[in-house]
Structure formats: C-alpha cells, structure tokens
Short mmCIF file of C-alpha atoms and ligand atoms in Angstrom, two decimals:
data_model
loop_
_atom_site.label_atom_id
_atom_site.label_comp_id
_atom_site.label_asym_id
_atom_site.label_seq_id
_atom_site.Cartn_x
_atom_site.Cartn_y
_atom_site.Cartn_z
CA MET A 182 0.03 -0.07 -0.02
CA SER A 183 1.53 3.25 -0.92
CA CYS A 184 -1.37 5.62 0.03
CA PRO A 185 -0.71 6.88 3.38
CA GLU A 186 -4.40 6.83 4.15
CA SER A 187 -4.90 3.31 3.62
CA LEU A 188 -5.26 2.08 7.30
CA GLN A 189 -7.75 5.17 7.74
CA SER A 190 -9.63 3.78 4.59
CA GLN A 191 -10.10 0.34 6.10
CA SER A 192 -11.33 1.88 9.38
CA TYR A 193 -13.80 3.85 7.25
CA PHE A 194 -14.86 0.41 5.68
CA ASP A 195 -15.17 -1.12 9.18
CA GLY A 196 -17.27 1.71 10.42
CA GLU A 197 -14.62 2.73 12.83
CA VAL A 198 -13.96 6.27 11.91
CA ASP A 199 -15.42 9.13 14.17
CA THR A 200 -18.07 11.21 12.52
CA THR A 201 -16.14 14.37 12.57
CA ALA A 202 -13.55 12.55 10.21
CA VAL A 203 -16.04 11.00 7.73
CA PRO A 204 -16.28 13.92 5.45
CA ASN A 205 -12.59 13.92 5.09
CA MET A 206 -12.44 10.29 4.23
CA GLU A 207 -15.48 10.58 1.82
CA ARG A 208 -13.38 13.47 -0.05
CA HIS A 209 -10.39 11.34 -0.07
CA LEU A 210 -12.09 8.21 -1.70
CA GLU A 211 -13.49 10.32 -4.47
CA SER A 212 -9.76 11.26 -5.52
CA CYS A 213 -7.79 8.23 -4.56
CA THR A 214 -8.16 5.23 -6.85
CA GLU A 215 -5.98 3.21 -4.64
CA CYS A 216 -8.20 3.35 -1.80
CA LEU A 217 -11.34 2.95 -3.90
CA GLY A 218 -9.94 -0.19 -5.13
CA LEU A 219 -9.14 -1.17 -1.83
CA PHE A 220 -12.85 -0.58 -0.75
CA GLU A 221 -13.86 -2.99 -3.56
CA ASN A 222 -11.60 -5.54 -2.42
CA LEU A 223 -12.70 -5.34 1.26
CA THR A 224 -16.36 -5.53 0.07
CA ARG A 225 -15.67 -8.72 -2.03
CA SER A 226 -13.61 -10.46 0.50
CA ARG A 227 -15.97 -9.96 3.21
CA GLY A 228 -18.93 -11.26 1.08
CA ALA A 229 -17.06 -14.16 0.17
CA LEU A 230 -15.93 -15.01 3.95
CA ARG A 231 -19.47 -14.50 5.08
CA LEU A 232 -20.95 -16.74 2.55
CA GLY A 233 -18.33 -19.35 3.06
CA TYR A 234 -18.07 -19.50 6.84
CA GLY A 235 -20.85 -17.21 8.25
CA ASN A 236 -23.55 -20.00 8.33
CA MET A 237 -21.24 -22.68 9.92
CA ARG A 238 -23.31 -24.10 12.89
CA ALA A 239 -22.27 -26.37 15.77
CA PRO A 240 -22.95 -29.89 15.05
CA SER A 241 -25.92 -31.44 16.67
CA ALA A 242 -24.10 -34.27 18.23
CA LEU A 243 -21.96 -31.55 20.01
CA ARG A 244 -24.92 -29.48 21.03
CA SER A 245 -26.46 -32.35 22.66
CA ARG A 246 -23.36 -33.58 24.36
CA ILE A 247 -22.85 -30.03 25.78
CA LEU A 248 -26.31 -29.81 27.15
CA ARG A 249 -26.04 -33.35 28.82
CA ALA A 250 -22.68 -32.19 30.30
CA ILE A 251 -24.60 -29.13 31.74
CA ASP A 252 -27.44 -31.13 33.00
CA ARG A 253 -24.98 -33.03 35.07
CA GLU A 254 -23.66 -29.86 36.64
CA ILE A 255 -27.03 -28.85 37.91
CA PRO A 256 -27.66 -31.49 40.72
CA ALA A 257 -24.21 -31.09 41.67
CA LYS A 258 -24.72 -27.40 42.16
CA ALA A 259 -27.95 -27.67 43.93
CA ALA A 260 -26.26 -30.16 46.39
CA TRP A 261 -23.53 -27.87 47.16
CA ARG A 262 -25.54 -24.86 47.65
CA VAL A 263 -27.87 -26.68 49.97
CA ARG A 264 -25.16 -28.08 51.87
CA SER A 265 -23.17 -24.93 52.46
CA PHE A 266 -26.10 -23.22 53.80
CA TRP A 267 -26.62 -25.78 56.56
CA TRP A 268 -23.14 -26.73 56.98
CA GLY A 269 -22.28 -24.31 59.87
CA ALA A 270 -25.34 -25.54 61.94
CA VAL A 271 -25.65 -29.15 61.62
CA SER A 272 -23.32 -30.77 59.06
CA GLY A 273 -24.51 -34.17 59.05
CA LEU A 274 -28.08 -33.10 58.59
CA GLY A 275 -27.12 -30.68 55.74
CA ALA A 276 -25.76 -33.54 53.92
CA ALA A 277 -29.06 -35.33 54.36
CA VAL A 278 -31.04 -32.31 53.35
CA ALA A 279 -28.90 -32.14 50.06
CA ALA A 280 -29.63 -35.64 49.35
CA ILE A 281 -33.24 -35.06 49.71
CA PHE A 282 -33.21 -32.21 47.93
CA VAL A 283 -31.34 -33.87 44.80
CA VAL A 284 -33.31 -37.01 44.88
CA PHE A 285 -36.89 -35.21 45.29
CA PHE A 286 -36.72 -31.62 44.18
CA VAL A 287 -34.19 -31.71 41.17
CA PRO A 288 -36.52 -34.48 39.24
CA LEU A 289 -39.56 -32.21 40.02
CA LEU A 290 -38.00 -29.31 38.48
CA ALA A 291 -36.74 -31.04 35.56
CA SER A 292 -40.16 -32.66 35.00
CA ASN A 293 -41.74 -29.31 35.24
CA GLN A 294 -42.48 -29.06 31.51
CA PRO A 295 -42.05 -32.51 29.99
CA ILE A 296 -43.99 -31.26 26.78
CA ALA A 297 -41.63 -28.26 26.37
CA ASP A 298 -38.83 -30.89 26.33
CA ASP A 299 -40.38 -32.80 23.82
CA LEU A 300 -41.34 -30.00 21.53
CA VAL A 301 -37.80 -28.75 21.46
CA ALA A 302 -36.32 -32.13 20.79
CA ALA A 303 -39.08 -32.71 18.16
CA HIS A 304 -37.82 -29.34 16.67
CA MET A 305 -34.28 -30.22 16.56
CA ARG A 306 -34.78 -33.67 15.01
CA SER A 307 -36.71 -31.89 12.40
CA ILE A 308 -33.91 -29.45 11.52
CA GLN A 309 -31.18 -32.13 11.77
CA SER A 310 -32.94 -34.64 9.68
CA ALA A 311 -34.23 -34.57 6.31
CA ARG A 312 -37.57 -35.35 7.85
CA LEU A 313 -38.36 -31.62 8.30
CA ILE A 314 -41.53 -32.00 5.89
CA GLU A 315 -43.81 -34.81 4.99
CA VAL A 316 -45.98 -32.95 2.55
CA VAL A 317 -44.03 -30.15 0.69
CA SER A 318 -46.36 -27.47 -0.19
CA ALA A 319 -46.79 -23.82 -0.15
CA ASP A 320 -50.63 -24.47 -0.88
CA ARG A 321 -52.74 -24.54 2.34
CA HIS A 322 -55.42 -26.26 0.41
CA THR A 323 -52.87 -29.33 -0.14
CA VAL A 324 -51.68 -29.26 3.38
CA LYS A 325 -54.84 -29.06 5.48
CA PRO A 326 -56.59 -32.37 3.74
CA TRP A 327 -53.21 -34.19 4.15
CA PHE A 328 -53.53 -33.61 7.96
CA ALA A 329 -57.03 -34.77 7.90
CA GLY A 330 -55.70 -38.31 6.90
CA HIS A 331 -52.70 -38.30 9.12
CA ALA A 332 -52.74 -36.24 12.26
CA ASP A 333 -55.30 -36.26 15.09
CA VAL A 334 -56.16 -32.78 14.98
CA SER A 335 -56.84 -30.31 12.29
CA PRO A 336 -54.98 -26.97 12.77
CA VAL A 337 -55.14 -23.67 11.08
CA VAL A 338 -52.93 -23.69 7.82
CA ALA A 339 -52.21 -20.61 6.05
CA ASP A 340 -49.42 -18.96 3.98
CA PHE A 341 -48.10 -15.57 5.10
CA THR A 342 -45.52 -15.11 2.26
CA SER A 343 -46.35 -11.47 1.77
CA GLN A 344 -45.69 -11.07 5.70
CA GLY A 345 -42.29 -12.83 5.64
CA TYR A 346 -43.42 -16.26 6.68
CA THR A 347 -43.87 -18.65 4.04
CA LEU A 348 -45.51 -22.01 4.37
CA VAL A 349 -43.43 -24.76 3.24
CA GLY A 350 -45.37 -27.74 4.21
CA GLY A 351 -46.53 -29.96 6.99
CA ARG A 352 -45.61 -33.06 9.24
CA VAL A 353 -46.97 -35.32 11.99
CA ASP A 354 -44.86 -35.89 15.13
CA ASN A 355 -45.65 -38.09 17.93
CA LEU A 356 -46.09 -35.81 20.98
CA ASP A 357 -47.86 -36.75 24.08
CA HIS A 358 -49.05 -40.02 22.91
CA GLN A 359 -50.96 -38.11 20.07
CA ARG A 360 -50.14 -37.86 16.37
CA ALA A 361 -49.49 -33.95 16.56
CA ALA A 362 -50.07 -31.75 13.42
CA VAL A 363 -46.83 -29.64 12.64
CA VAL A 364 -47.18 -26.79 10.08
CA VAL A 365 -43.65 -25.67 8.87
CA TYR A 366 -42.81 -22.20 8.04
CA ARG A 367 -39.69 -20.42 6.83
CA HIS A 368 -38.75 -16.79 7.91
CA GLY A 369 -35.62 -15.68 6.51
CA ALA A 370 -32.89 -18.20 7.59
CA HIS A 371 -35.03 -19.81 10.34
CA VAL A 372 -37.54 -22.52 10.50
CA ILE A 373 -40.65 -22.18 12.59
CA ASN A 374 -42.54 -25.27 13.42
CA VAL A 375 -45.87 -24.75 14.59
CA PHE A 376 -47.04 -27.82 16.60
CA SER A 377 -50.78 -28.45 17.32
CA TRP A 378 -52.36 -31.10 19.54
CA ARG A 379 -55.43 -32.13 21.89
CA ALA A 380 -54.85 -30.09 24.99
CA ASP A 381 -55.19 -31.53 28.44
CA TRP A 382 -55.45 -29.88 31.87
CA ARG A 383 -51.77 -28.83 31.85
CA PRO A 384 -51.38 -25.40 30.93
CA MET A 385 -48.37 -24.36 28.73
CA PRO A 386 -46.76 -21.01 29.58
CA ALA A 387 -47.34 -18.54 26.92
CA GLU A 388 -43.57 -18.05 26.24
CA LEU A 389 -40.67 -20.23 27.12
CA SER A 390 -37.07 -20.49 26.12
CA ARG A 391 -35.24 -23.98 26.08
CA ARG A 392 -32.03 -24.94 24.79
CA GLY A 393 -31.72 -21.41 22.94
CA TYR A 394 -35.03 -22.08 21.21
CA HIS A 395 -38.07 -19.95 21.81
CA MET A 396 -41.58 -21.46 22.11
CA VAL A 397 -44.65 -19.23 22.02
CA SER A 398 -48.07 -21.12 22.99
CA TRP A 399 -51.69 -20.58 22.69
CA ARG A 400 -54.94 -22.43 23.16
CA VAL A 401 -57.95 -22.19 20.84
CA GLY A 402 -60.66 -24.35 22.52
CA ASP A 403 -59.16 -27.83 23.15
CA LEU A 404 -56.54 -27.31 20.57
CA GLN A 405 -53.19 -26.52 21.87
CA TYR A 406 -50.61 -24.58 19.65
CA CYS A 407 -47.00 -24.06 20.22
CA ALA A 408 -44.61 -22.46 17.77
CA VAL A 409 -40.80 -23.28 18.18
CA SER A 410 -38.01 -21.79 16.59
CA ASP A 411 -34.34 -20.17 17.05
CA ALA A 412 -36.09 -16.92 15.35
CA GLY A 413 -36.26 -13.90 17.72
CA ARG A 414 -39.13 -13.48 20.08
CA ASN A 415 -40.92 -10.76 18.22
CA GLU A 416 -40.43 -12.46 14.90
CA MET A 417 -42.39 -15.51 16.31
CA ALA A 418 -44.92 -13.41 18.21
CA ALA A 419 -45.69 -11.84 14.53
CA LEU A 420 -46.35 -15.10 13.11
CA THR A 421 -48.58 -16.12 16.28
CA ARG A 422 -50.71 -13.16 15.69
CA LEU A 423 -51.16 -14.04 11.98
CA ILE A 424 -52.24 -17.41 12.64
CA ARG A 425 -54.58 -16.55 15.53
CA SER A 426 -56.22 -13.91 13.15
CA ILE A 427 -57.55 -16.55 11.03
CA ALA A 428 -60.29 -18.70 12.27
CA SER A 429 -60.10 -22.48 11.72
CA MET B 276 -30.00 -23.39 39.83
CA ASP B 277 -33.02 -23.57 37.62
CA ASP B 278 -32.85 -19.95 36.91
CA MET B 279 -29.24 -20.21 36.08
CA ARG B 280 -30.16 -22.81 33.55
CA SER B 281 -32.66 -20.81 31.94
CA ARG B 282 -30.42 -17.85 31.92
CA PHE B 283 -27.74 -19.75 30.29
CA ASP B 284 -30.33 -21.18 27.64
CA ALA B 285 -31.47 -17.66 26.81
CA GLU B 286 -28.22 -15.74 26.96
CA VAL B 287 -25.44 -18.17 26.23
CA LEU B 288 -26.71 -20.91 24.27
CA PRO B 289 -27.72 -18.60 21.20
CA HIS B 290 -24.06 -17.96 20.88
CA LEU B 291 -22.86 -21.60 20.75
CA ASP B 292 -22.44 -21.49 16.85
CA ALA B 293 -20.35 -18.53 17.23
CA ALA B 294 -18.11 -20.41 19.58
CA TYR B 295 -18.07 -23.29 17.35
CA ARG B 296 -16.96 -21.24 14.35
CA TYR B 297 -14.38 -19.38 16.38
CA ALA B 298 -13.00 -22.84 17.76
CA ARG B 299 -12.66 -24.21 14.30
CA TRP B 300 -10.61 -21.35 13.39
CA LEU B 301 -8.16 -21.87 16.01
CA SER B 302 -8.15 -25.51 16.47
CA ARG B 303 -6.08 -27.89 14.55
CA SER B 304 -8.88 -30.36 14.14
CA PRO B 305 -12.60 -30.62 14.39
CA SER B 306 -12.37 -32.93 17.15
CA ASP B 307 -10.14 -30.55 18.92
CA ALA B 308 -12.60 -27.86 18.40
CA ASP B 309 -15.35 -29.89 19.75
CA ASP B 310 -13.52 -30.34 22.94
CA VAL B 311 -12.78 -26.81 23.46
CA VAL B 312 -16.13 -25.64 22.73
CA GLN B 313 -17.48 -28.03 25.14
CA GLU B 314 -14.85 -27.14 27.89
CA ALA B 315 -15.94 -23.29 27.11
CA MET B 316 -19.51 -23.85 27.51
CA LEU B 317 -19.31 -25.68 30.72
CA ARG B 318 -16.95 -22.85 32.14
CA ALA B 319 -19.48 -20.42 31.00
CA PHE B 320 -22.25 -22.21 32.59
CA ARG B 321 -20.17 -22.28 35.94
CA GLY B 322 -19.23 -18.63 35.59
CA LEU B 323 -22.51 -17.37 34.65
CA ASN B 324 -22.80 -15.41 38.01
CA ALA B 325 -19.54 -13.47 37.10
CA LEU B 326 -21.18 -12.27 33.63
CA HIS B 327 -22.42 -8.72 34.26
CA GLY B 328 -21.88 -6.87 31.10
CA SER B 329 -24.37 -7.30 28.08
CA ASN B 330 -21.66 -8.47 25.50
CA VAL B 331 -22.42 -12.18 26.12
CA LYS B 332 -20.83 -13.13 22.66
CA ALA B 333 -17.36 -11.45 23.50
CA TRP B 334 -17.30 -12.83 26.88
CA LEU B 335 -18.07 -16.33 25.38
CA LEU B 336 -15.46 -16.08 22.60
CA THR B 337 -12.96 -15.12 25.42
CA ILE B 338 -13.59 -18.28 27.02
CA VAL B 339 -13.31 -20.10 24.06
CA ARG B 340 -10.03 -18.50 23.29
CA ASN B 341 -8.53 -19.33 26.87
CA CYS B 342 -9.95 -22.77 26.39
CA HIS B 343 -8.05 -23.26 23.31
CA TRP B 344 -4.76 -22.17 24.47
CA THR B 345 -4.84 -24.25 27.67
CA ALA B 346 -5.59 -27.21 25.64
CA LEU B 347 -2.90 -26.64 23.30
CA LYS B 348 -0.25 -26.06 26.04
CA GLN B 349 -1.42 -29.28 27.81
CA MET B 350 -1.05 -31.17 24.35
CA GLN B 351 2.42 -29.60 24.04
CA ARG B 352 3.39 -30.51 27.53
CA ARG B 353 2.42 -34.19 26.92
CA GLY B 354 4.57 -34.02 23.65
CA PHE B 355 1.64 -34.75 21.24
CA VAL B 356 2.23 -31.80 19.09
CA PRO B 357 5.45 -29.70 18.33
CA LEU B 358 5.84 -26.03 19.42
CA PRO B 359 4.44 -23.82 16.94
CA ASP B 360 6.95 -21.30 15.23
CA GLU B 361 6.84 -17.71 16.62
CA HIS B 362 4.11 -16.75 14.45
CA CYS B 363 2.04 -19.93 14.66
CA ALA B 364 2.06 -19.85 10.92
CA ALA B 365 -0.56 -22.21 9.48
CA ASP B 366 -1.00 -23.84 12.78
CA GLY B 367 -2.51 -27.14 11.48
CA TYR B 368 -5.50 -25.00 10.38
CA ALA B 369 -8.11 -27.25 9.11
CA MET B 370 -11.39 -25.80 8.45
CA ILE B 371 -12.27 -27.86 5.62
CA SER B 372 -9.09 -28.74 3.63
CA THR B 373 -6.40 -30.65 5.49
CA ALA B 374 -3.40 -29.79 3.69
CA ALA B 375 -2.01 -26.35 3.83
CA GLY B 376 0.76 -26.03 1.26
CA PRO B 377 4.34 -25.14 2.68
CA GLU B 378 5.49 -21.45 2.73
CA GLY B 379 6.34 -20.19 -0.53
CA ALA B 380 4.51 -22.75 -2.54
CA ALA B 381 4.84 -22.60 -6.31
CA ILE B 382 2.69 -19.60 -7.92
CA GLN B 383 1.01 -22.20 -9.90
CA ARG B 384 -0.37 -23.95 -6.97
CA ASP B 385 -1.80 -20.48 -5.87
CA ALA B 386 -4.22 -20.60 -8.87
CA GLU B 387 -5.74 -23.92 -7.55
CA ARG B 388 -5.97 -22.66 -3.95
CA THR B 389 -9.44 -22.56 -2.34
CA LEU B 390 -10.39 -19.96 0.07
CA ASP B 391 -9.78 -22.40 2.92
CA GLU B 392 -6.24 -22.53 1.72
CA LEU B 393 -5.78 -18.84 1.64
CA ILE B 394 -7.01 -18.45 5.11
CA ALA B 395 -4.98 -21.60 6.19
CA ALA B 396 -1.79 -19.69 4.90
CA LEU B 397 -2.33 -16.77 7.09
CA PRO B 398 -0.50 -16.52 10.52
CA LEU B 399 -2.72 -17.53 13.39
CA ASP B 400 -2.91 -13.83 14.90
CA GLN B 401 -4.10 -12.35 11.42
CA ARG B 402 -6.56 -15.21 10.98
CA GLU B 403 -8.06 -14.76 14.29
CA VAL B 404 -8.57 -10.85 13.81
CA LEU B 405 -9.97 -11.54 10.42
CA HIS B 406 -12.32 -14.04 11.81
CA LEU B 407 -13.64 -11.79 14.54
CA ARG B 408 -14.08 -8.86 12.31
CA GLU B 409 -15.71 -10.38 9.20
CA ILE B 410 -17.53 -13.56 10.43
CA GLU B 411 -18.57 -12.40 13.96
CA ASP B 412 -18.81 -8.65 13.26
CA MET B 413 -16.73 -7.44 16.34
CA ASP B 414 -15.50 -4.01 16.43
CA TYR B 415 -11.92 -2.98 16.81
CA ARG B 416 -12.27 -2.59 20.52
CA GLU B 417 -13.63 -5.76 21.35
CA ILE B 418 -11.12 -7.61 19.32
CA ALA B 419 -8.47 -5.85 20.83
CA ASN B 420 -9.69 -6.75 24.42
CA MET B 421 -10.08 -10.44 23.37
CA THR B 422 -6.78 -10.75 21.89
CA GLU B 423 -5.03 -8.55 24.49
CA VAL B 424 -3.33 -6.25 22.02
CA PRO B 425 -3.61 -2.41 21.28
CA ILE B 426 -6.02 -1.47 18.88
CA GLY B 427 -3.29 -0.32 16.41
CA THR B 428 -2.22 -4.00 16.26
CA VAL B 429 -5.74 -5.14 15.51
CA MET B 430 -5.63 -2.58 12.50
CA SER B 431 -2.25 -3.67 11.09
CA ARG B 432 -3.10 -7.54 11.52
CA LEU B 433 -6.38 -6.94 9.96
CA ALA B 434 -4.63 -5.06 7.05
CA ARG B 435 -2.09 -7.57 6.53
CA ALA B 436 -4.69 -10.41 6.50
CA ARG B 437 -6.87 -8.70 4.03
CA ALA B 438 -3.93 -7.73 1.75
CA ALA B 439 -2.67 -11.38 1.74
CA LEU B 440 -6.13 -12.51 0.69
CA LYS B 441 -6.16 -9.86 -1.83
CA VAL B 442 -2.74 -10.75 -3.44
CA HIS B 443 -3.68 -14.50 -3.60
CA TRP B 444 -7.25 -13.84 -4.93
CA SER B 445 -5.97 -11.58 -7.91
CA VAL B 446 -3.69 -14.70 -9.10
CA ARG B 447 -6.82 -16.79 -8.64
CA CYS B 448 -9.63 -14.74 -10.02
CA VAL B 449 -8.05 -13.74 -13.48
CA GLY B 450 -11.09 -12.99 -15.45
CA GLU B 451 -13.62 -15.38 -13.66
CA GLN B 452 -15.63 -15.05 -10.73
CA LEU B 453 -14.59 -16.23 -7.41
CA VAL B 454 -15.65 -19.62 -6.47
CA VAL B 455 -16.70 -19.82 -2.88
CA PRO B 456 -16.76 -23.33 -1.23
ZN1 LIG C 706 -5.97 6.62 -0.52
#
C-alpha cells in the first residue's frame, strides 16, 4: 500500500472512523483510486468470507453432548448450595437435606414442563434430519387435507409469504401420545415449526425458552398450539398473531 | 439453579454456533474444536454469575480462546504436538481442507487454492482478527480486548490479512468469478 491513508480507509470501511472525520474520508475516496480499489476488495472478501463461513453451525451431536454435560452440572450445584447453607449449623443433617433435595426436588424441577422438552427435541430432530416436511407445499389447500388423513387434529394452515412467513409444508410428530400436526414455516434463515395437539389440563406457559429455542404457545378451544424456533421472540410473536387472526 | 439454566439457555446458548466457528478457526482439527467448545460452554455455565456486561458473545468467545490455548499447552506438555513457530503460521489449520501448502508454494499452486487454503496460509494472529471482524462482526475495541493487543495492532493485523487474501485472489480470479466453497 502506498497511500498513507489506507489504514484510515480500512477503518472507514469497518465503521470505525468517528463522525467528524467522515467528510474527509469521503473526499479522499473520491480522488484516490487506490483506496477505492481497496474498498472494492474489502467488500468482495467480506462477502465471500461471510458466505463461506458465516453460516457454519455447531454439529447437533456436539450441541446435545454439551447440554447433557450441563444437565449433569445442575444437581451437583444444587447439592453444594444446600449443603453450604446448612453446613455451619448441623453438618450431618445438611448432607441429608442435600440428598433429599437432589432426590426429590431436582427431578420435580426437571419434569416441570415435559412437553416443552419434547417440543424442543422434536424441533431439533426436524431441523437436523431430512424429515423436516412430509407434505411439501406452499398451498394450504394441499396441507390441510393431508393432516385430516394423518394427524389427530386439524389446525389452522395458511401462507403468510407477503408478511415474511412462507408456508413450506406439514408433518406429523408423535407428541404426548398423539399424532400432533406440525405446520412448517420459513422466515428468512429460520424454520418455525408450529405444533398443534389435543390439549389436556396441563397449561403451557405463553412464552418459554429452552436450549436456545423460543416457544410461543396459545390455545384455541381444546387445541393447543406451540410455535418453536430459533427465530427472535418478536418475529415469532408476529407469526403467532397472523395465525390467530385466522379462524379455523 | 433452575434460573441459572434458563439464563444460560436464553443468553449463552444462542452464541454456541459463534463459539464453534471460532474454535474451528483456532483449532488444529474438528475434534479438538469440539472439545474446546464443550469445555468453554461448561466454564461459561459455571461462571455465569460473574457475567454482568451485556456483551455475552465477546465474553463467551474469550472463554473459547482461553480454553483453546490451555488445551494446546497441555498437548504440548505431553509432547503430542510440536511447538508452533513464533508466528504460529498455518498452525495445523483445518476448516475443511487438511493440507496447507508449505510456505512459498509455487505460484502455479496459488491458482488452485481454495479460500480455505488462502486463510490457512495466514499466521494465526492475523487469521483470528480476520475471523472476529468479518464473520463475527466484532469492532476493533472488542477484538483488542479479546486478543489482548492494542487497537493499532488489531488494525495492522487486519490490513495484512486482507492484503494477503487480495494478493492470492488476484492470482486466482483472473477474469473469472470467485468460487466460494
Ligand atoms: Zn488513498
């Protein structure tokens, strides 16, 4: 690089030049062909790098290995906390309390939302396997009747492409001993699975996060819906509103 | 305890992919990267109480970086791997390709190089800064804090890495569009 401003041009490209210096940089770029060429190159290489590596995801096997390891951490931590609380007073009893806590309380917490765990597991399976969709269609008139023959419930099926949520198809997943209907949407790079099944007395929280995935749930009569995705909360809420605006 | 877990799920887990990408850019093999990421996520979980800032990604990537160097030092102590040279040049980098050509490979070979190999040929310190800036979109200050060097060093490493890619590219892309893996 022979232009003495080339480092400054790079900073400008990276958005690191403070606002007072911006007019100077813009003037320089109008006259310096070298920096202009640099700019073009930086744009091209950033594009290629992001395209080549930006979408790399952690393998699913690694993700589950990590989550299992973290699950193992939790009882250990609980035991330690309870024990340290009681330790000064009655050390023997403290250990016993800890044991009781681990045996009774931890499983209770873990089983708080079994369906939520099943939903996330089903969502992850669908993303990781080729079995994301069983009936491929952007046409609700194809998906809806398909559910009639395959699932135990008949949910709302609609396409919202103009609002950014494209209907890509449907699937049936076993959930809570039923054949739950899953309507699959694509929103940008995200897949949103909308599960629906016959609800029982157990309430689903309206919003829940598990393992980095968001869940938004609602109920229509005795039909329980739950949208699961790694899309943002607001994006999922928007789809939820669209679905709820349509009467089945 | 359970709230720790929900906090981890909500704040740290969304950055798992970034942690993995970074580890892959640092490590000599995919399985090394797996181990580094797992160790880093566990440490992040245990250290969640110490996290007060809002920049969770930079915090997690710093843990990944520390885990990588700890693992590398352990392997070196056990004699599994030779010490890297002073610039850590092409330190067994293996994102997709495994063979990085020797320094000063023939110009003819350059034309066949993939983007992978171009990056593999970069010294580790430049590769790291390039990754944090281009893929993870971190700013100069964040990168300087993470890699524990002054901002000026971040800028010069970045410039050298980009210039190296450009030189190779101009050889590779004579009259044709760049092919990205
Ligand atoms: Zn210039």
